[in-house]
Amino acid sequence: TGQHGIGDCLAVRLTLPPDFLQAEGVVRVVSTEPGDTAGFDHLHTEFVRLADADRQSIARHVMRWQIRQRQTR
């Protein structure tokens, strides 16, 4: 297993393409699963601290992504 367990809190910084939107906050590990052959575990997290401006930026990013996905179908 990895070095992070359920309940651990981690500081994260996200860079979301293609606009290179950056957001940062604190997440809590809610579950883990064994990783791939590179040895990285998969961590499932939830935000416990996220600035409102970052939350809104992420929401706008997701909406733009969803619109792009619909246009390519």
mmCIF file of C-alpha atoms in Angstrom:
data_model
loop_
_atom_site.group_PDB
_atom_site.id
_atom_site.type_symbol
_atom_site.label_atom_id
_atom_site.label_comp_id
_atom_site.label_asym_id
_atom_site.label_seq_id
_atom_site.Cartn_x
_atom_site.Cartn_y
_atom_site.Cartn_z
ATOM 1 C CA THR A 1 0.000 0.000 0.000
ATOM 2 C CA GLY A 2 0.986 3.621 -0.417
ATOM 3 C CA GLN A 3 1.912 6.198 2.119
ATOM 4 C CA HIS A 4 -1.536 7.882 2.236
ATOM 5 C CA GLY A 5 -4.480 6.294 3.987
ATOM 6 C CA ILE A 6 -8.169 6.893 4.475
ATOM 7 C CA GLY A 7 -8.765 10.072 6.452
ATOM 8 C CA ASP A 8 -5.441 11.693 5.530
ATOM 9 C CA CYS A 9 -5.649 15.296 4.363
ATOM 10 C CA LEU A 10 -3.550 16.478 1.443
ATOM 11 C CA ALA A 11 -2.887 19.873 -0.114
ATOM 12 C CA VAL A 12 -3.552 19.718 -3.862
ATOM 13 C CA ARG A 13 -3.014 22.010 -6.824
ATOM 14 C CA LEU A 14 -4.905 21.196 -10.005
ATOM 15 C CA THR A 15 -4.012 22.304 -13.517
ATOM 16 C CA LEU A 16 -6.896 21.588 -15.862
ATOM 17 C CA PRO A 17 -6.281 21.555 -19.625
ATOM 18 C CA PRO A 18 -6.785 22.913 -22.180
ATOM 19 C CA ASP A 19 -7.093 26.318 -20.477
ATOM 20 C CA PHE A 20 -4.505 25.509 -17.787
ATOM 21 C CA LEU A 21 -6.952 26.584 -15.109
ATOM 22 C CA GLN A 22 -5.304 26.293 -11.715
ATOM 23 C CA ALA A 23 -7.085 25.684 -8.433
ATOM 24 C CA GLU A 24 -5.831 24.576 -5.060
ATOM 25 C CA GLY A 25 -7.343 23.285 -1.874
ATOM 26 C CA VAL A 26 -7.258 20.564 0.737
ATOM 27 C CA VAL A 27 -8.707 17.093 0.154
ATOM 28 C CA ARG A 28 -9.387 14.131 2.441
ATOM 29 C CA VAL A 29 -8.700 10.584 1.262
ATOM 30 C CA VAL A 30 -11.994 8.648 1.315
ATOM 31 C CA SER A 31 -10.782 5.390 -0.268
ATOM 32 C CA THR A 32 -7.769 3.864 -1.981
ATOM 33 C CA GLU A 33 -7.108 1.095 -4.475
ATOM 34 C CA PRO A 34 -3.920 -0.584 -5.615
ATOM 35 C CA GLY A 35 -2.164 1.220 -8.396
ATOM 36 C CA ASP A 36 -0.815 0.352 -11.773
ATOM 37 C CA THR A 37 2.507 -1.197 -12.686
ATOM 38 C CA ALA A 38 4.273 2.119 -11.987
ATOM 39 C CA GLY A 39 3.445 1.578 -8.322
ATOM 40 C CA PHE A 40 1.107 4.528 -7.784
ATOM 41 C CA ASP A 41 -1.990 3.912 -5.686
ATOM 42 C CA HIS A 42 -5.307 5.441 -6.755
ATOM 43 C CA LEU A 43 -6.655 7.831 -4.129
ATOM 44 C CA HIS A 44 -10.321 8.822 -4.058
ATOM 45 C CA THR A 45 -10.721 12.168 -2.346
ATOM 46 C CA GLU A 46 -13.194 14.872 -1.445
ATOM 47 C CA PHE A 47 -12.516 18.552 -0.971
ATOM 48 C CA VAL A 48 -12.588 19.706 2.629
ATOM 49 C CA ARG A 49 -11.295 23.197 1.882
ATOM 50 C CA LEU A 50 -11.683 25.002 -1.433
ATOM 51 C CA ALA A 51 -11.918 28.744 -1.995
ATOM 52 C CA ASP A 52 -15.240 29.802 -3.480
ATOM 53 C CA ALA A 53 -13.486 31.381 -6.478
ATOM 54 C CA ASP A 54 -11.680 28.082 -7.192
ATOM 55 C CA ARG A 55 -14.925 26.125 -6.801
ATOM 56 C CA GLN A 56 -16.629 28.403 -9.311
ATOM 57 C CA SER A 57 -13.685 28.145 -11.727
ATOM 58 C CA ILE A 58 -13.794 24.344 -11.575
ATOM 59 C CA ALA A 59 -17.577 24.370 -12.156
ATOM 60 C CA ARG A 60 -17.163 26.628 -15.227
ATOM 61 C CA HIS A 61 -14.375 24.378 -16.516
ATOM 62 C CA VAL A 62 -16.582 21.265 -16.174
ATOM 63 C CA MET A 63 -19.478 22.990 -17.958
ATOM 64 C CA ARG A 64 -17.211 24.048 -20.863
ATOM 65 C CA TRP A 65 -15.817 20.499 -21.071
ATOM 66 C CA GLN A 66 -19.330 19.037 -21.169
ATOM 67 C CA ILE A 67 -20.332 21.441 -23.957
ATOM 68 C CA ARG A 68 -17.246 20.451 -25.990
ATOM 69 C CA GLN A 69 -18.066 16.766 -25.489
ATOM 70 C CA ARG A 70 -21.631 17.250 -26.738
ATOM 71 C CA GLN A 71 -20.411 19.135 -29.806
ATOM 72 C CA THR A 72 -18.112 16.265 -30.832
ATOM 73 C CA ARG A 73 -20.908 13.644 -30.788
#
